Amino acid sequence: MWVYVIGGAVVGVFIGLSVVYGFNRLKGIYRDDPLSAVFYLLLFFLLIARLFYIAYGPLELSPDEAHYWEWSRRPDLSYYSKGPLIAWLILLTTSIGGPEVLAVRFFAPFFLFFTSLIIYRLSKDIYSDSRIAVLSGLLIQFVPLFSAYGVIMTIDSPFLFFWALSLYTFYRALNSEGLTWWIFLGISTGLGMLSKYSMAFFYLSGLLYLFIERREFLKRWHPYGAFLISMILFMPVIFWNINNDFVTFRHTLGDAGLCEGLRLNPRYLIDFIGSQLGVITPLLSIAIILSVIRPLLKKEGFPQEYRFLLSFSIPILGLFLIKGIQAKVQANWALMAYHTLFIYSSSWFIKNWDGLKRWLRILSVSSLFFLIFITPIIHFPQILDLPPRLDPSSRLTGWKELGVRISEISEEMRGFGPFFIVSDSYHLSSEIAFYTKGNPVVYCVNLGRRMNQYDLWPGFYDLLHYNAIFVTIKGPEEVKGFVDRFKECRREILKTHRGEGMVVREYSIYRCFDFMGY
């Protein structure tokens, strides 16, 4: 307990000093650049609002967040499907704040805050125009999926930050003398790789830009030195995979559909395009597309700063569009491409505003107002009262209710001797571990599912003659092969709810006695 008290005091003092320092800096900025001062003040307000929302809002941990928290309880060099940074960060905050939602998500709003600041700074360095910089930075805050990663701590929260930081350090390295910014670039991309393997696209986009625009750097050792630094930081993942049969690489190939060979399915492409319109919003997506297409139609070409920005967006989106013909592409996979697209589109509309047709002006303004309009709906989706199957936020509700019931059954099962808790889904196992009183060890049995991190940890298979609590959403026939490994099992149905009685999920909870081996 004393660790939590001291940790909370340290965090409180740090935040207090930061507020005082920031306020004094803001007064000086306001005299020279009022628009930027308002931007900083709004960012700070959004940061505090998100912290309060995490602490007191309606959303419980998502299954992925709970799973990454499970990883943090078992520190390692890497993990089955992702790099280790997310687990290390959650371990840091939960070591101070305990197994609480705020502690798990604590870094998420800060990553979004600093991502906006970096995009603002990059825009300002490129264009020396506060209007472009402020608009670009605010789009990061209000575009739906970016905004979601400001309150949900998944691998995308640090990844999007390190992508933005790498963009900035790369730009500065290209326009500065010496090694400093190249070293920072290597560190940033290395930490990005530890966050999410999609950081590899940064190397490809950077190489493409150097080959097209700045070939003189390909003859210098600086870019290769930055790459070497990033690979040194990535070595924990390499070492871990050497000791685990390269399971991460095989999993990643499977996710990408590269093991399935060539196949064409236009439905996947339509799904991907639709998902991008959804996560960026249709109006803003149309505005961005028009800002890219119109210069091409008018054969105006793109100045060098535009080519830099588009090198880190168009090739990435193009690759995922091609990939969408062959296999399913998740909506968030291409999210990093929008960092520079936001800067590009903001600059294009602001620079060409006086010459734009009326309908283009209406479209651009409407897209911004729509973002502001849907922001409260995203954070409080119960406003729409959608059924769970149509409400993505339903994945973040009902877990606490399940944890309470498992806690009650656990108290009951203690009277019958030693027992373990198990599920057939890593989502369920992770949520149960987090929301059950005492945060017990929970196992995950493989009944034909894909492999996951639980399969690499010690299992329950040696716990002969133990009793068990088994939780699943499958029907009795689907789990018969497992429950039959006990001498007796009693099934209970639990329905979890959202709001006034709306059922979110239905679980089967089995009290199982005398495990005979599996």
Coordinates of C-alpha atoms in Angstrom, one line a residue:
M1 CA 0.0 0.0 0.0
W2 CA 2.8 2.4 0.8
V3 CA 4.1 2.0 -2.7
Y4 CA 0.8 3.3 -4.1
V5 CA 0.8 6.2 -1.7
I6 CA 4.3 7.3 -2.5
G7 CA 3.8 6.8 -6.2
G8 CA 0.6 8.8 -6.2
A9 CA 2.4 11.6 -4.3
V10 CA 5.2 11.7 -6.8
V11 CA 2.8 11.8 -9.8
G12 CA 0.7 14.5 -8.0
V13 CA 3.8 16.7 -7.4
F14 CA 5.0 16.2 -11.0
I15 CA 1.6 17.2 -12.5
G16 CA 1.4 20.2 -10.2
L17 CA 4.9 21.5 -11.2
S18 CA 4.0 20.8 -14.9
V19 CA 0.9 22.9 -14.6
V20 CA 2.7 25.8 -13.0
Y21 CA 5.5 25.7 -15.6
G22 CA 3.0 25.3 -18.5
F23 CA 0.9 28.3 -17.3
N24 CA 4.0 30.5 -17.2
R25 CA 5.1 29.4 -20.6
L26 CA 1.6 29.9 -22.0
K27 CA 1.5 33.5 -21.0
G28 CA 4.6 34.2 -23.0
I29 CA 3.3 32.2 -26.0
Y30 CA 0.0 34.1 -26.0
R31 CA 1.7 37.4 -26.5
D32 CA 3.4 36.2 -29.7
D33 CA 0.9 33.6 -31.1
P34 CA -2.6 33.7 -29.5
L35 CA -3.8 30.9 -31.8
S36 CA -1.1 28.5 -30.6
A37 CA -1.7 29.5 -27.0
V38 CA -5.4 28.5 -27.3
F39 CA -4.3 25.3 -28.9
Y40 CA -2.0 24.4 -26.0
L41 CA -4.7 25.3 -23.5
L42 CA -7.3 23.1 -25.3
L43 CA -4.9 20.2 -25.4
F44 CA -4.3 20.5 -21.7
F45 CA -8.0 20.6 -21.0
L46 CA -8.6 17.5 -23.2
L47 CA -5.8 15.7 -21.4
I48 CA -7.3 16.4 -18.0
A49 CA -10.8 15.5 -19.3
R50 CA -9.6 12.2 -20.6
L51 CA -7.9 11.3 -17.3
F52 CA -11.2 12.0 -15.4
Y53 CA -13.1 10.1 -18.0
I54 CA -10.9 7.0 -17.6
A55 CA -11.3 7.3 -13.8
Y56 CA -15.0 7.8 -13.7
G57 CA -16.4 7.0 -17.1
P58 CA -18.6 4.1 -18.2
L59 CA -16.1 2.0 -20.1
E60 CA -14.5 -1.0 -18.5
L61 CA -11.3 -2.6 -19.8
S62 CA -11.5 -3.9 -23.3
P63 CA -10.4 -7.6 -23.8
D64 CA -7.1 -6.5 -25.4
E65 CA -6.3 -4.1 -22.5
A66 CA -7.0 -6.8 -20.0
H67 CA -4.8 -9.2 -21.9
Y68 CA -1.9 -6.8 -22.0
W69 CA -2.4 -6.3 -18.2
E70 CA -2.1 -10.1 -17.9
W71 CA 1.2 -9.8 -19.8
S72 CA 2.4 -7.1 -17.4
R73 CA 2.0 -9.6 -14.5
R74 CA 4.6 -11.8 -16.2
P75 CA 7.3 -9.5 -17.4
D76 CA 9.2 -10.8 -20.4
L77 CA 11.4 -9.8 -23.3
S78 CA 8.5 -10.2 -25.7
Y79 CA 5.1 -11.9 -26.1
Y80 CA 3.3 -14.2 -28.5
S81 CA 1.7 -11.7 -30.8
K82 CA 3.1 -8.3 -30.0
G83 CA 6.2 -6.5 -28.7
P84 CA 6.8 -6.0 -25.0
L85 CA 6.5 -2.2 -24.7
I86 CA 2.8 -2.2 -23.9
A87 CA 3.3 -4.7 -21.1
W88 CA 6.3 -2.8 -19.7
L89 CA 4.3 0.5 -19.6
I90 CA 1.3 -1.1 -17.9
L91 CA 3.6 -2.8 -15.4
L92 CA 5.1 0.6 -14.5
T93 CA 1.8 2.3 -13.9
T94 CA 0.1 -0.6 -12.1
S95 CA 3.1 -1.0 -9.9
I96 CA 2.3 2.5 -8.6
G97 CA -1.5 2.6 -8.9
G98 CA -2.4 -1.1 -8.5
P99 CA -4.7 -3.2 -10.7
E100 CA -7.1 -0.3 -11.5
V101 CA -8.5 0.9 -14.8
L102 CA -6.9 4.3 -14.4
A103 CA -3.5 2.7 -13.8
V104 CA -3.8 0.4 -16.9
R105 CA -4.8 3.3 -19.1
F106 CA -2.8 6.1 -17.5
F107 CA -0.4 6.6 -20.4
A108 CA -3.0 6.6 -23.2
P109 CA -4.1 10.3 -22.9
F110 CA -0.5 11.4 -22.5
F111 CA 0.5 9.6 -25.7
L112 CA -2.4 11.3 -27.6
F113 CA -1.5 14.7 -26.0
F114 CA 2.2 14.5 -27.1
T115 CA 1.2 13.1 -30.6
S116 CA -0.8 16.2 -31.2
L117 CA 2.1 18.4 -30.0
I118 CA 4.5 16.6 -32.3
I119 CA 2.2 16.9 -35.3
Y120 CA 1.7 20.6 -34.5
R121 CA 5.5 21.1 -34.3
L122 CA 6.2 19.2 -37.5
S123 CA 3.6 21.3 -39.3
K124 CA 5.0 24.5 -37.9
D125 CA 8.5 23.6 -39.0
I126 CA 7.3 22.7 -42.5
Y127 CA 5.0 25.6 -43.2
S128 CA 5.7 28.3 -40.5
D129 CA 1.9 28.7 -40.3
S130 CA 0.1 28.4 -36.9
R131 CA -3.3 27.8 -38.6
I132 CA -2.0 24.7 -40.4
A133 CA -0.2 23.4 -37.3
V134 CA -3.2 23.9 -35.0
L135 CA -5.7 22.3 -37.4
S136 CA -3.4 19.3 -37.9
G137 CA -2.8 18.9 -34.2
L138 CA -6.5 19.1 -33.4
L139 CA -7.5 16.5 -36.0
I140 CA -5.4 14.0 -34.0
Q141 CA -7.5 14.8 -31.0
F142 CA -11.0 14.6 -32.6
V143 CA -10.8 12.0 -35.3
P144 CA -12.7 9.0 -33.8
L145 CA -10.2 6.2 -33.7
F146 CA -7.3 8.5 -32.7
S147 CA -9.5 9.9 -30.0
A148 CA -10.4 6.3 -28.8
Y149 CA -6.7 5.6 -28.4
G150 CA -6.5 8.5 -26.0
V151 CA -8.6 6.6 -23.5
I152 CA -7.9 3.0 -24.3
M153 CA -4.4 1.6 -23.7
T154 CA -3.6 -0.8 -26.5
I155 CA -0.5 -1.1 -28.6
D156 CA -1.7 1.6 -31.0
S157 CA -1.5 4.3 -28.2
P158 CA 2.3 4.2 -28.0
F159 CA 2.8 3.2 -31.6
L160 CA 1.0 6.2 -33.0
F161 CA 3.1 8.5 -30.7
F162 CA 6.4 6.9 -31.8
W163 CA 5.3 7.1 -35.5
A164 CA 4.7 10.8 -35.1
L165 CA 8.0 11.2 -33.2
S166 CA 9.9 9.4 -35.9
L167 CA 8.4 11.6 -38.5
Y168 CA 9.6 14.7 -36.7
T169 CA 13.1 13.3 -36.0
F170 CA 13.4 12.2 -39.6
Y171 CA 12.4 15.6 -40.9
R172 CA 14.9 17.3 -38.5
A173 CA 17.6 14.9 -39.4
L174 CA 17.2 15.6 -43.1
N175 CA 17.4 19.4 -42.4
S176 CA 20.1 19.5 -39.7
E177 CA 23.8 18.9 -39.6
G178 CA 25.4 16.3 -37.3
L179 CA 24.3 13.0 -35.8
T180 CA 21.9 14.0 -33.0
W181 CA 18.6 13.8 -34.8
W182 CA 19.7 10.5 -36.6
I183 CA 20.3 9.0 -33.1
F184 CA 16.9 10.2 -31.9
L185 CA 15.4 8.7 -35.1
G186 CA 16.9 5.3 -34.3
I187 CA 15.7 5.4 -30.7
S188 CA 12.2 6.4 -31.8
T189 CA 11.8 3.8 -34.5
G190 CA 13.2 1.2 -32.2
L191 CA 10.7 1.9 -29.5
G192 CA 8.0 2.0 -32.2
M193 CA 9.0 -1.5 -33.2
L194 CA 8.7 -2.6 -29.6
S195 CA 5.2 -1.2 -29.7
K196 CA 3.9 -2.6 -33.0
Y197 CA 5.6 -4.3 -35.8
S198 CA 3.8 -2.0 -38.3
M199 CA 6.6 0.4 -37.5
A200 CA 8.5 -1.4 -40.3
F201 CA 6.4 0.6 -42.8
F202 CA 8.3 3.7 -41.6
Y203 CA 11.5 2.2 -42.9
L204 CA 9.9 1.5 -46.3
S205 CA 8.4 5.0 -46.6
G206 CA 11.6 6.7 -45.4
L207 CA 13.6 4.7 -47.9
L208 CA 11.2 5.6 -50.7
Y209 CA 11.4 9.3 -49.9
L210 CA 15.2 9.2 -49.8
F211 CA 15.4 7.4 -53.1
I212 CA 13.0 9.8 -54.8
E213 CA 14.0 13.1 -53.2
R214 CA 17.2 13.0 -51.2
R215 CA 19.4 10.4 -52.8
E216 CA 22.5 12.0 -51.3
F217 CA 21.6 10.6 -47.9
L218 CA 21.7 7.0 -49.3
K219 CA 25.5 7.6 -49.8
R220 CA 26.0 8.5 -46.1
W221 CA 26.1 6.2 -43.2
H222 CA 23.7 8.3 -41.0
P223 CA 20.4 6.6 -42.1
Y224 CA 22.0 3.1 -41.7
G225 CA 23.3 4.0 -38.3
A226 CA 19.7 5.1 -37.2
F227 CA 18.4 1.8 -38.6
L228 CA 21.1 -0.1 -36.6
I229 CA 20.2 1.7 -33.4
S230 CA 16.5 0.7 -33.9
M231 CA 17.4 -2.9 -34.5
I232 CA 19.5 -3.0 -31.3
L233 CA 16.5 -1.8 -29.4
F234 CA 14.4 -4.5 -31.1
M235 CA 16.8 -7.3 -30.1
P236 CA 14.6 -8.4 -27.0
V237 CA 12.0 -9.5 -29.5
I238 CA 14.6 -11.4 -31.6
F239 CA 16.1 -13.2 -28.6
W240 CA 12.6 -14.1 -27.3
N241 CA 11.6 -15.6 -30.6
I242 CA 14.8 -17.6 -30.9
N243 CA 13.9 -19.2 -27.6
N244 CA 10.2 -19.7 -28.7
D245 CA 10.4 -21.2 -32.1
F246 CA 9.9 -17.8 -33.8
V247 CA 6.2 -18.0 -32.9
T248 CA 5.6 -14.2 -33.3
F249 CA 6.8 -14.2 -36.9
R250 CA 4.6 -17.2 -37.8
H251 CA 1.7 -15.5 -36.1
T252 CA 2.3 -12.3 -37.9
L253 CA 2.5 -14.1 -41.3
G254 CA -0.8 -15.7 -40.4
D255 CA -2.4 -12.4 -39.5
A256 CA -1.3 -10.9 -42.8
G257 CA -2.7 -13.9 -44.7
L258 CA 0.7 -14.6 -46.3
C259 CA 0.5 -18.3 -45.5
E260 CA -2.8 -18.7 -47.4
G261 CA -1.4 -18.0 -50.9
L262 CA -2.9 -15.8 -53.5
R263 CA -6.7 -15.4 -53.4
L264 CA -9.0 -12.6 -54.5
N265 CA -11.9 -11.5 -52.4
P266 CA -13.3 -8.0 -53.3
R267 CA -15.5 -8.1 -50.2
Y268 CA -12.4 -7.6 -48.1
L269 CA -11.4 -4.5 -50.1
I270 CA -14.9 -3.1 -49.7
D271 CA -14.8 -3.8 -46.0
F272 CA -11.4 -2.0 -45.7
I273 CA -12.6 1.1 -47.6
G274 CA -15.8 1.2 -45.5
S275 CA -13.8 0.9 -42.3
Q276 CA -11.6 3.8 -43.2
L277 CA -14.6 6.0 -44.0
G278 CA -15.9 5.0 -40.6
V279 CA -12.8 5.6 -38.4
I280 CA -11.9 8.9 -40.1
T281 CA -15.5 9.9 -40.8
P282 CA -17.0 10.1 -44.3
L283 CA -16.9 13.9 -44.7
L284 CA -13.2 14.2 -43.6
S285 CA -12.3 11.3 -45.8
I286 CA -13.8 12.9 -48.8
A287 CA -12.1 16.2 -48.0
I288 CA -8.7 14.5 -47.7
I289 CA -9.2 12.5 -51.0
L290 CA -10.2 15.7 -52.9
S291 CA -7.1 17.6 -51.5
V292 CA -4.9 14.8 -53.0
I293 CA -6.7 14.3 -56.3
R294 CA -7.3 18.0 -57.3
P295 CA -3.7 18.9 -57.7
L296 CA -3.2 15.8 -59.9
L297 CA -6.2 16.6 -62.1
K298 CA -4.9 20.2 -62.6
K299 CA -1.4 18.8 -63.2
E300 CA 0.0 21.2 -60.6
G301 CA 2.3 18.6 -59.1
F302 CA 3.4 18.5 -55.5
P303 CA 6.0 20.8 -53.8
Q304 CA 8.8 19.0 -51.9
E305 CA 7.1 19.4 -48.5
Y306 CA 4.0 17.7 -49.9
R307 CA 6.1 14.9 -51.4
F308 CA 7.6 14.3 -47.9
L309 CA 4.2 14.1 -46.3
L310 CA 2.6 11.9 -49.0
S311 CA 5.5 9.5 -48.9
F312 CA 4.4 8.5 -45.4
S313 CA 0.8 8.1 -46.3
I314 CA -0.1 7.2 -49.9
P315 CA 2.2 4.2 -50.3
I316 CA 0.9 2.8 -47.0
L317 CA -2.7 3.2 -47.9
G318 CA -1.9 1.8 -51.3
L319 CA -0.3 -1.4 -49.9
F320 CA -3.3 -2.0 -47.6
L321 CA -5.7 -1.4 -50.5
I322 CA -3.9 -4.1 -52.5
K323 CA -3.8 -6.3 -49.4
G324 CA -7.5 -5.8 -49.0
I325 CA -8.1 -7.7 -52.3
Q326 CA -6.4 -10.8 -50.8
A327 CA -7.3 -10.9 -47.1
K328 CA -9.1 -9.0 -44.4
V329 CA -7.4 -5.7 -43.3
Q330 CA -8.3 -4.4 -39.8
A331 CA -9.5 -0.8 -39.6
N332 CA -6.7 0.4 -37.4
W333 CA -3.8 -1.2 -39.5
A334 CA -3.4 1.9 -41.7
L335 CA -4.0 4.5 -39.1
M336 CA -0.4 5.8 -39.1
A337 CA -0.8 6.9 -42.7
Y338 CA -3.1 9.7 -41.5
H339 CA -0.5 11.6 -39.5
T340 CA 0.9 13.3 -42.6
L341 CA -2.3 13.2 -44.5
F342 CA -3.8 15.5 -41.8
I343 CA -0.9 17.9 -42.2
Y344 CA -1.1 17.8 -46.0
S345 CA -4.9 18.2 -46.2
S346 CA -4.9 21.0 -43.6
S347 CA -2.2 22.9 -45.5
W348 CA -3.9 22.4 -48.9
F349 CA -7.3 23.7 -47.7
I350 CA -5.8 26.7 -45.8
K351 CA -3.4 27.7 -48.6
N352 CA -6.1 27.4 -51.3
W353 CA -9.1 28.7 -49.2
D354 CA -9.6 31.9 -51.1
G355 CA -9.8 30.1 -54.5
L356 CA -11.9 27.2 -53.4
K357 CA -15.4 26.7 -54.7
R358 CA -18.3 27.2 -52.2
W359 CA -19.2 23.5 -52.0
L360 CA -15.6 22.7 -51.1
R361 CA -15.6 25.2 -48.3
I362 CA -18.9 23.9 -47.0
L363 CA -17.5 20.3 -47.1
S364 CA -14.3 21.2 -45.2
V365 CA -16.1 23.2 -42.5
S366 CA -18.9 20.5 -42.2
S367 CA -16.3 17.8 -41.7
L368 CA -14.8 19.6 -38.8
F369 CA -18.2 20.4 -37.1
F370 CA -19.1 16.7 -37.6
L371 CA -16.0 15.6 -35.7
I372 CA -16.9 17.9 -32.8
F373 CA -20.5 16.7 -32.9
I374 CA -19.7 13.0 -32.7
T375 CA -17.0 13.3 -30.0
P376 CA -19.4 13.2 -27.0
I377 CA -21.3 10.3 -28.7
I378 CA -18.0 8.3 -29.0
H379 CA -17.3 8.8 -25.3
F380 CA -20.8 8.2 -24.1
P381 CA -22.3 5.8 -26.7
Q382 CA -25.3 5.0 -24.4
I383 CA -26.7 8.2 -25.7
L384 CA -27.7 6.3 -28.9
D385 CA -29.0 3.3 -27.0
L386 CA -27.9 1.0 -29.8
P387 CA -28.3 -2.8 -29.4
P388 CA -25.0 -4.5 -28.3
R389 CA -24.4 -6.1 -31.8
L390 CA -24.4 -2.6 -33.4
D391 CA -22.5 -0.8 -30.6
P392 CA -18.7 -1.3 -30.6
S393 CA -18.5 -0.1 -27.0
S394 CA -20.4 -3.1 -25.8
R395 CA -17.1 -4.9 -25.8
L396 CA -16.1 -2.6 -22.9
T397 CA -19.1 -3.3 -20.7
G398 CA -20.4 -6.3 -18.6
W399 CA -17.0 -7.5 -17.5
K400 CA -17.2 -6.2 -14.0
E401 CA -20.5 -7.9 -13.5
L402 CA -19.0 -11.2 -14.6
G403 CA -16.0 -10.6 -12.2
V404 CA -18.4 -10.1 -9.3
R405 CA -20.2 -13.3 -10.0
I406 CA -17.0 -15.3 -10.4
S407 CA -15.8 -13.8 -7.1
E408 CA -19.0 -15.1 -5.4
I409 CA -18.6 -18.6 -6.9
S410 CA -14.9 -18.6 -5.9
E411 CA -15.9 -18.1 -2.2
E412 CA -18.3 -21.0 -2.6
M413 CA -15.8 -23.3 -4.3
R414 CA -13.2 -22.8 -1.5
G415 CA -15.4 -24.9 0.7
F416 CA -14.9 -27.9 -1.6
G417 CA -11.0 -27.8 -1.7
P418 CA -8.4 -26.4 -4.1
F419 CA -9.7 -25.2 -7.5
F420 CA -8.6 -23.2 -10.6
I421 CA -10.4 -20.9 -12.9
V422 CA -10.3 -21.5 -16.7
S423 CA -11.9 -20.3 -19.9
D424 CA -11.6 -21.2 -23.5
S425 CA -11.0 -17.6 -24.7
Y426 CA -8.1 -15.3 -23.9
H427 CA -10.6 -12.4 -23.8
L428 CA -12.6 -14.1 -21.1
S429 CA -9.6 -15.3 -19.1
S430 CA -8.0 -11.9 -19.1
E431 CA -11.2 -10.0 -18.1
I432 CA -11.9 -12.6 -15.3
A433 CA -8.4 -12.2 -14.0
F434 CA -8.7 -8.4 -13.8
Y435 CA -12.3 -8.1 -12.4
T436 CA -12.3 -11.1 -10.0
K437 CA -11.5 -10.3 -6.4
G438 CA -7.9 -10.9 -5.6
N439 CA -6.9 -11.0 -9.3
P440 CA -6.4 -14.8 -9.4
V441 CA -4.4 -16.7 -12.0
V442 CA -6.8 -17.7 -14.8
Y443 CA -6.0 -20.4 -17.4
C444 CA -7.1 -20.6 -21.0
V445 CA -7.9 -24.1 -22.5
N446 CA -7.5 -24.7 -26.2
L447 CA -10.7 -26.2 -27.6
G448 CA -9.8 -25.6 -31.2
R449 CA -9.1 -21.9 -31.1
R450 CA -6.0 -20.1 -32.4
M451 CA -2.9 -20.1 -30.3
N452 CA -2.3 -17.2 -27.9
Q453 CA 0.0 -16.1 -25.1
Y454 CA -1.7 -18.4 -22.5
D455 CA -0.5 -21.4 -24.4
L456 CA 3.1 -20.3 -23.7
W457 CA 2.6 -20.0 -19.9
P458 CA 2.3 -22.9 -17.4
G459 CA -1.1 -24.6 -17.7
F460 CA -3.5 -26.4 -15.4
Y461 CA -2.9 -29.8 -16.8
D462 CA -1.0 -31.1 -13.8
L463 CA -3.7 -30.0 -11.3
L464 CA -5.2 -33.5 -11.0
H465 CA -8.2 -33.9 -8.7
Y466 CA -8.6 -30.1 -8.4
N467 CA -12.0 -28.5 -8.8
A468 CA -12.6 -25.7 -11.3
I469 CA -14.7 -22.8 -12.4
F470 CA -15.0 -23.0 -16.2
V471 CA -16.4 -19.9 -18.1
T472 CA -17.5 -19.9 -21.7
I473 CA -19.9 -18.4 -24.2
K474 CA -20.2 -21.6 -26.1
G475 CA -23.0 -24.1 -25.9
P476 CA -22.8 -27.4 -23.9
E477 CA -22.0 -29.6 -27.0
E478 CA -19.1 -27.4 -28.0
V479 CA -17.3 -27.8 -24.7
K480 CA -18.3 -31.3 -23.9
G481 CA -14.8 -32.6 -24.5
F482 CA -13.5 -30.5 -21.7
V483 CA -16.3 -30.7 -19.1
D484 CA -16.2 -34.5 -19.5
R485 CA -12.7 -34.4 -18.0
F486 CA -14.3 -33.8 -14.6
K487 CA -16.3 -36.3 -12.6
E488 CA -19.2 -33.7 -12.2
C489 CA -20.0 -30.3 -13.7
R490 CA -22.9 -28.0 -12.9
R491 CA -23.9 -25.3 -15.3
E492 CA -25.1 -21.8 -14.5
I493 CA -26.2 -19.2 -17.0
L494 CA -25.2 -15.6 -16.4
K495 CA -26.4 -12.6 -18.5
T496 CA -24.5 -9.4 -18.1
H497 CA -26.2 -6.1 -18.8
R498 CA -25.7 -2.6 -19.9
G499 CA -27.9 0.2 -18.5
E500 CA -31.5 -0.7 -17.7
G501 CA -31.6 -4.4 -18.4
M502 CA -30.1 -4.6 -21.9
V503 CA -28.3 -7.9 -22.2
V504 CA -24.7 -7.6 -23.5
R505 CA -23.5 -11.2 -23.3
E506 CA -24.6 -14.6 -22.0
Y507 CA -22.1 -16.9 -20.2
S508 CA -22.1 -20.5 -19.2
I509 CA -20.4 -20.9 -15.8
Y510 CA -19.6 -24.5 -14.8
R511 CA -18.8 -25.6 -11.3
C512 CA -16.5 -28.6 -12.0
F513 CA -15.3 -31.2 -9.5
D514 CA -12.4 -33.6 -9.5
F515 CA -10.3 -32.9 -12.6
M516 CA -9.1 -36.2 -14.2
G517 CA -6.5 -34.8 -16.6
Y518 CA -6.7 -33.4 -20.1

